[in-house]
CSV table of C-alpha atoms in Angstrom, one decimal:
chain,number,residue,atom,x,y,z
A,247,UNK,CA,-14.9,-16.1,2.9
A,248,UNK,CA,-11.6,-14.2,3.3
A,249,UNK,CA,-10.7,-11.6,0.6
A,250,UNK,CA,-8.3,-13.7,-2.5
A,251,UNK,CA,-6.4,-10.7,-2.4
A,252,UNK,CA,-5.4,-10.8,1.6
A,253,UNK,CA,-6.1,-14.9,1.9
A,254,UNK,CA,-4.0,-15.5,-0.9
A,255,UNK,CA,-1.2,-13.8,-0.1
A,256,UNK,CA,-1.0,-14.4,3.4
A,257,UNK,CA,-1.3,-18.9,2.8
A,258,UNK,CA,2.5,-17.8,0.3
A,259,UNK,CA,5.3,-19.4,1.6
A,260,UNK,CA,7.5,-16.3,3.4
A,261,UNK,CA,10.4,-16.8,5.8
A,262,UNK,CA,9.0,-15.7,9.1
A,263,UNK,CA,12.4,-14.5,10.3
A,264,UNK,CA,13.6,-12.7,7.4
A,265,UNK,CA,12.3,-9.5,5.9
A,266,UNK,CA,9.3,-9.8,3.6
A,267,UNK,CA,9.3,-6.0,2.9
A,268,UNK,CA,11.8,-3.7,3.1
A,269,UNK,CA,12.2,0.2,2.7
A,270,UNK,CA,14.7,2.2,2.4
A,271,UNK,CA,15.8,6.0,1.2
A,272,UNK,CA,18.5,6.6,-0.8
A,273,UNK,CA,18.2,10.6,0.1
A,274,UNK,CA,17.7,10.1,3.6
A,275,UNK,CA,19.2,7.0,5.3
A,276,UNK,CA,16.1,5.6,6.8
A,277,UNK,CA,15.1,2.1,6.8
A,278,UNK,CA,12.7,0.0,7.6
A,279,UNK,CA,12.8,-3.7,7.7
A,280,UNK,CA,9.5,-5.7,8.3
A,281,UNK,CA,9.1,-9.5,8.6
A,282,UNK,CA,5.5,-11.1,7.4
A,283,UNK,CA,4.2,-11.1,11.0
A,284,UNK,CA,5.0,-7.4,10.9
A,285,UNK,CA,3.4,-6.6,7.4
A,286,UNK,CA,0.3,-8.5,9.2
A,287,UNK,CA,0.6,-6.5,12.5
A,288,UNK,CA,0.4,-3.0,10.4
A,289,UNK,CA,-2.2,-4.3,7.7
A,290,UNK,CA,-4.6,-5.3,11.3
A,291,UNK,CA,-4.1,-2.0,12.8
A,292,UNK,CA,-5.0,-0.2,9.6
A,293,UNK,CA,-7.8,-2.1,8.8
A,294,UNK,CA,-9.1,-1.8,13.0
A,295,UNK,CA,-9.1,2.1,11.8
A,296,UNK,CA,-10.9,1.5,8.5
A,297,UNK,CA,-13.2,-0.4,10.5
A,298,UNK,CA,-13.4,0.3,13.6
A,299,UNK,CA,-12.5,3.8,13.6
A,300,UNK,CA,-14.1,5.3,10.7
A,301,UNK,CA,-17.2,2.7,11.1
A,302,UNK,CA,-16.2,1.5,7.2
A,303,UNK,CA,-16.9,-2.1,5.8
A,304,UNK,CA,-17.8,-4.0,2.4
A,305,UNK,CA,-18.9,-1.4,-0.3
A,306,UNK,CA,-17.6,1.3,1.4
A,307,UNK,CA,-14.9,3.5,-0.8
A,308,UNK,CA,-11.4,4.7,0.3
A,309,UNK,CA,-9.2,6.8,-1.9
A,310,UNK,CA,-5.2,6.3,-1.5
A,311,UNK,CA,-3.0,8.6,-2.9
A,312,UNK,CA,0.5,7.8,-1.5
A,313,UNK,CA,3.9,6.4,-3.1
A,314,UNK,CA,5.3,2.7,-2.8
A,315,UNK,CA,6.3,2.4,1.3
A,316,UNK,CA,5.9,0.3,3.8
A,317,UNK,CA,3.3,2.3,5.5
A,318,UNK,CA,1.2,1.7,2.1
A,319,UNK,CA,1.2,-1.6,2.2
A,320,UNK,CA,-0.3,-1.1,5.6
A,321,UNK,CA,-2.8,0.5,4.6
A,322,UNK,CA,-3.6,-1.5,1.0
A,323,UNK,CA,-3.7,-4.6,3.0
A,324,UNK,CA,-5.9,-3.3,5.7
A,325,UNK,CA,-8.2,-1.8,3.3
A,326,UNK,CA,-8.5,-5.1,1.6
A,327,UNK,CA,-8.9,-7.2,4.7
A,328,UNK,CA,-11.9,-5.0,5.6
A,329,UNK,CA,-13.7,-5.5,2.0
A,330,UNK,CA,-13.3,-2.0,1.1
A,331,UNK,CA,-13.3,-1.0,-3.0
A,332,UNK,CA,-10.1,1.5,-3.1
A,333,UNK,CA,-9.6,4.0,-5.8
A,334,UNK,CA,-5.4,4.2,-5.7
A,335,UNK,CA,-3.7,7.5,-7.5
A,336,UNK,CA,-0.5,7.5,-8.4
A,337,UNK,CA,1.2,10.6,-8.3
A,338,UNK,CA,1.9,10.7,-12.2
A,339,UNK,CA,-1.8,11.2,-12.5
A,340,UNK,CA,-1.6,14.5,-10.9
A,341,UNK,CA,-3.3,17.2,-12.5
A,342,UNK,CA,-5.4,14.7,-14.6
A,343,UNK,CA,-9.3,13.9,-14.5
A,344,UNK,CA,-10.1,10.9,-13.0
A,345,UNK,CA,-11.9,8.4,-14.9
A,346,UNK,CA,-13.4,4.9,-13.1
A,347,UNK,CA,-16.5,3.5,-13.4
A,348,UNK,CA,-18.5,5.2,-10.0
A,349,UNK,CA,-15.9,8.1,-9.9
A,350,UNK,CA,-19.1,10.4,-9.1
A,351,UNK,CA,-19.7,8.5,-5.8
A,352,UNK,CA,-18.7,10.2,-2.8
A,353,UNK,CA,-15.6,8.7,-0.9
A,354,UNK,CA,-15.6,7.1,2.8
A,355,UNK,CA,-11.9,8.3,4.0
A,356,UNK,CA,-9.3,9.4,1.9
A,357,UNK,CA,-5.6,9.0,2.9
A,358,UNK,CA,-2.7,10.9,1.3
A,359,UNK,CA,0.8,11.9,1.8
A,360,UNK,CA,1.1,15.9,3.1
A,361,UNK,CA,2.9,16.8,-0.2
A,362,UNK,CA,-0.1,16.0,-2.2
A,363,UNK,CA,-2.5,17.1,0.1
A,364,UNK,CA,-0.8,20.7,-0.5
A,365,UNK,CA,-0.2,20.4,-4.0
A,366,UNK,CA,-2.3,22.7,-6.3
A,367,UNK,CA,-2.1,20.3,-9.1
A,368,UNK,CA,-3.9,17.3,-7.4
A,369,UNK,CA,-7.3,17.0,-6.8
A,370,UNK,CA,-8.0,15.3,-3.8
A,371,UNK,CA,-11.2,13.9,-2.6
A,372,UNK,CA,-13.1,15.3,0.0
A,373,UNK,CA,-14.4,12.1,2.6
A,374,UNK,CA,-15.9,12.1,6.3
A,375,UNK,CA,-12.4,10.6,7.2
A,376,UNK,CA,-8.9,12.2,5.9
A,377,UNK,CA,-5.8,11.0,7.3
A,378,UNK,CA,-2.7,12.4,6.3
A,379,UNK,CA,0.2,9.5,5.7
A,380,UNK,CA,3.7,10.8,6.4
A,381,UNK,CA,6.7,9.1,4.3
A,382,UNK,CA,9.5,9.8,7.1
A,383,UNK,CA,9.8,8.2,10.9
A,384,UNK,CA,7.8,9.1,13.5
A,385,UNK,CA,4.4,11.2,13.1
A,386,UNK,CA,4.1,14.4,11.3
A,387,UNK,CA,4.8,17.9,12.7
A,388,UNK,CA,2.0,19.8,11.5
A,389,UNK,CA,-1.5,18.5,10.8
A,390,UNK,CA,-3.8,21.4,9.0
A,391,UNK,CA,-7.2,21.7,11.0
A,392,UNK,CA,-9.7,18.8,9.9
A,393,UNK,CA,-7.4,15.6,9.1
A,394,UNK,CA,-5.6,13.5,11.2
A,395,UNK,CA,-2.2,11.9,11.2
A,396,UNK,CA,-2.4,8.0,10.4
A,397,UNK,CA,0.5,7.0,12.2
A,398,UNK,CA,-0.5,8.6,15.5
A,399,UNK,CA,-4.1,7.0,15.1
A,400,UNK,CA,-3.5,3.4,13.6
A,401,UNK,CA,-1.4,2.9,17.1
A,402,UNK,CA,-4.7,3.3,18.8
A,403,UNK,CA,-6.0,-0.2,17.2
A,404,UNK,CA,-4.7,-3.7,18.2
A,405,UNK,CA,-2.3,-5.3,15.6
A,406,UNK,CA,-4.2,-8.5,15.6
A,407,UNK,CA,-6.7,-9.4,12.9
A,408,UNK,CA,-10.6,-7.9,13.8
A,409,UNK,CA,-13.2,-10.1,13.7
A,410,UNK,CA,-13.9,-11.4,10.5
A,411,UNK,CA,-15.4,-9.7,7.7
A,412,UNK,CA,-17.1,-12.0,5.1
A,413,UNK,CA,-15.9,-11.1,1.8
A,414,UNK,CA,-16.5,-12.8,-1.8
A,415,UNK,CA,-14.2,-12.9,-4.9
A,416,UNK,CA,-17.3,-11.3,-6.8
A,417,UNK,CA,-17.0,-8.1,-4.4
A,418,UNK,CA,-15.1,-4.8,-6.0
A,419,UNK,CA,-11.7,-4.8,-4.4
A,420,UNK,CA,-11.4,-1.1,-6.6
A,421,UNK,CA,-13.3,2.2,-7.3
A,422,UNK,CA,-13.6,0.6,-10.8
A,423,UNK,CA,-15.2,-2.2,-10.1
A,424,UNK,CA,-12.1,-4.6,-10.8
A,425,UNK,CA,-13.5,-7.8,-8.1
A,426,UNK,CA,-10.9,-9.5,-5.4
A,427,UNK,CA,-10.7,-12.7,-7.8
A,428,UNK,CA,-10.0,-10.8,-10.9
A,429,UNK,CA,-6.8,-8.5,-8.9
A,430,UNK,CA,-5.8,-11.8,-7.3
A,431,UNK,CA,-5.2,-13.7,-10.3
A,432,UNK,CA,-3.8,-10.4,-12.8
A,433,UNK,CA,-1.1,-10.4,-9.3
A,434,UNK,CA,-0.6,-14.1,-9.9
A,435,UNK,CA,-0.2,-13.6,-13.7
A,436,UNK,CA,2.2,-10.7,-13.1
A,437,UNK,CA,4.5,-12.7,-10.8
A,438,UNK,CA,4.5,-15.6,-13.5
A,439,UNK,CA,5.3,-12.6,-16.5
A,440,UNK,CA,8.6,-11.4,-14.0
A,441,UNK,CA,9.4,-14.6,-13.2
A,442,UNK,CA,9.0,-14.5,-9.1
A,443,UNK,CA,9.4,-17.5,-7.4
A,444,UNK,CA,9.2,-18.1,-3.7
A,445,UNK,CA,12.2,-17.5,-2.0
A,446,UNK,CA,13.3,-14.6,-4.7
A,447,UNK,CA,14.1,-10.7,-3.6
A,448,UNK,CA,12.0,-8.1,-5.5
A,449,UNK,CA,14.5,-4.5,-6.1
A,450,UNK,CA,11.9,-1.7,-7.1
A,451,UNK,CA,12.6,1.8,-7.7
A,452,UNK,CA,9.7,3.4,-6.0
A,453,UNK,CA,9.9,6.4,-8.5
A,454,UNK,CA,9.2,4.5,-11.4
A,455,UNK,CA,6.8,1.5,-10.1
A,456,UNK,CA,4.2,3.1,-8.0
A,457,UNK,CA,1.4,0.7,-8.7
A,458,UNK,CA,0.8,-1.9,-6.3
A,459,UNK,CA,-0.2,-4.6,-8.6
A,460,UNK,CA,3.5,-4.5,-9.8
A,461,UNK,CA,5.2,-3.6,-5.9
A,462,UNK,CA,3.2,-5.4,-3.6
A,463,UNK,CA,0.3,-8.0,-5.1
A,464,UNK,CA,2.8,-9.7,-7.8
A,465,UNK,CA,5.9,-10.5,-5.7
A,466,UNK,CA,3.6,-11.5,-2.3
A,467,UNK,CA,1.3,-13.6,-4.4
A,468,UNK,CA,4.7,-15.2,-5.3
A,469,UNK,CA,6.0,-15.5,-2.0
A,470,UNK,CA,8.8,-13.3,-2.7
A,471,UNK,CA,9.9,-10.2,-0.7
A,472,UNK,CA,9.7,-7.1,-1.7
A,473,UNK,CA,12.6,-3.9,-1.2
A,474,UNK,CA,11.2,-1.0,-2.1
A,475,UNK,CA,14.3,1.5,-3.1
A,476,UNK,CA,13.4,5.3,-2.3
A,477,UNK,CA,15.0,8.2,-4.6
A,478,UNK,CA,17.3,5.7,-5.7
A,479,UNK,CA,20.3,6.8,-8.4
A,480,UNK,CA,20.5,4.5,-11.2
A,481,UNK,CA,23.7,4.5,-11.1
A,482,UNK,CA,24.0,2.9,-7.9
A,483,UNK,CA,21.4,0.2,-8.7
A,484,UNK,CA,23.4,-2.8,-9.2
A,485,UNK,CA,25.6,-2.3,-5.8
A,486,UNK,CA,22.1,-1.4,-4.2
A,487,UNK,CA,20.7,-5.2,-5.6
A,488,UNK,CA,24.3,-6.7,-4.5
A,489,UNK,CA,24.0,-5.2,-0.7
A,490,UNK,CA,20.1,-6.4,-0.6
A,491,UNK,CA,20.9,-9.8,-1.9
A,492,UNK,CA,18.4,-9.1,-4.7
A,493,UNK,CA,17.6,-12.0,-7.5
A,494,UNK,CA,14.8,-9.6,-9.6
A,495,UNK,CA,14.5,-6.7,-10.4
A,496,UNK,CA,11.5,-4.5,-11.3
């Protein structure tokens, strides 16, 4: 039985030739524009290095510390599709203690962006397997001695589905405990509170969303798509939503 978090998701309605998830920075100028094939492409390859790679599978833990992007969602989905229980940080719990049920266990892999990784206020787990996520194109300049850099090694896997892992909506999808059922139907419930219908165009300002039950789980379960808005000036919103033809917004 396929994860209800990935299985779900992936039997939604989503136009195959338009953009299910986009990204873009406001700062910067980059964008990235990925159709549901794509999203599927990435989430395989991440979960071939979960699996494959790092030898990881059902019960094993993963902790994520990175912001709302495209490469995220990779790696969520890939996690997920693998039967992996991740423990996901946002960055607004920097500097806090971290309380989940099992938050004494050890981690499998750990992935984070290179800002946190050098921040003095987070406390990032230590794992067998620590890749570092980069936020920009193209892979990362430097990579300090003992991790590697995700988007270098995720090319090294083949972006179609590996072979399937059996995984039950009783099995933790999070460090907590939280099962695949129980986050499949709080994404459903979520899309129903925003109103997300198939078809609609999700605008989220990464900065102030970064949980991916609001930014990823709710609008897919709903079949809608998903632009994710990076250091994006409120003032600006509303010509941002016209330009994206955006009918929600988070």
């Amino acid at each position: 039985m396929q994860s209800t978090v990935t299985a779900d998701l992936a039997a939604r309605p989503v136009d195959a030739q338009r953009p299910m998830l986009s990204y873009r920075d406001e700062a910067t100028g980059e964008r990235v524009d990925l159709t549901a094939q794509q999203v599927g492409s990435w989430a395989a390859r991440s979960a071939g290095l979960l699996r494959d790679g790092c030898g990881l599978g059902p019960g094993s833990r993963v902790a994520v510390l990175l912001p709302p992007h495209w490469r995220t969602a990779a790696v969520l989905l890939g996690a997920w599709a693998c039967g992996l229980a991740v423990s996901f940080r946002p960055r607004a719990t920097a500097g806090l203690p971290v309380l989940e049920a099992g938050g004494d266990r050890p981690f499998d892999a750990v992935l984070v962006t290179p800002q946190r990784q050098d921040d003095w206020l987070e406390d990032v787990p230590d794992a067998p397997h620590r890749y570092l996520v980069g936020t920009g194109p193209g892979p990362l300049a430097d990579v300090p001695l003992g991790w590697l850099d995700w988007s270098a090694e995720v090319l090294r896997h083949p972006d179609t589905a590996p072979d399937h892992t059996a995984i039950h909506p009783s099995d933790p999808a999070t460090a907590d405990g939280t099962t695949y059922g129980q986050w499949g139907a709080v994404a459903q419930g979520i899309a129903e509170m925003l109103d997300l219908r198939a078809g609609d165009r999700l605008l989220v300002d990464a900065a102030e969303h970064e949980e991916p039950l609001k930014w990823l789980l709710a609008p897919l379960s709903a079949g809608a798509s998903v632009v994710i808005s990076a250091n994006l000036d409120p003032a600006h919103r509303d010509a941002t939503a016209a330009a994206e033809r955006v009918t929600r917004v988070l």
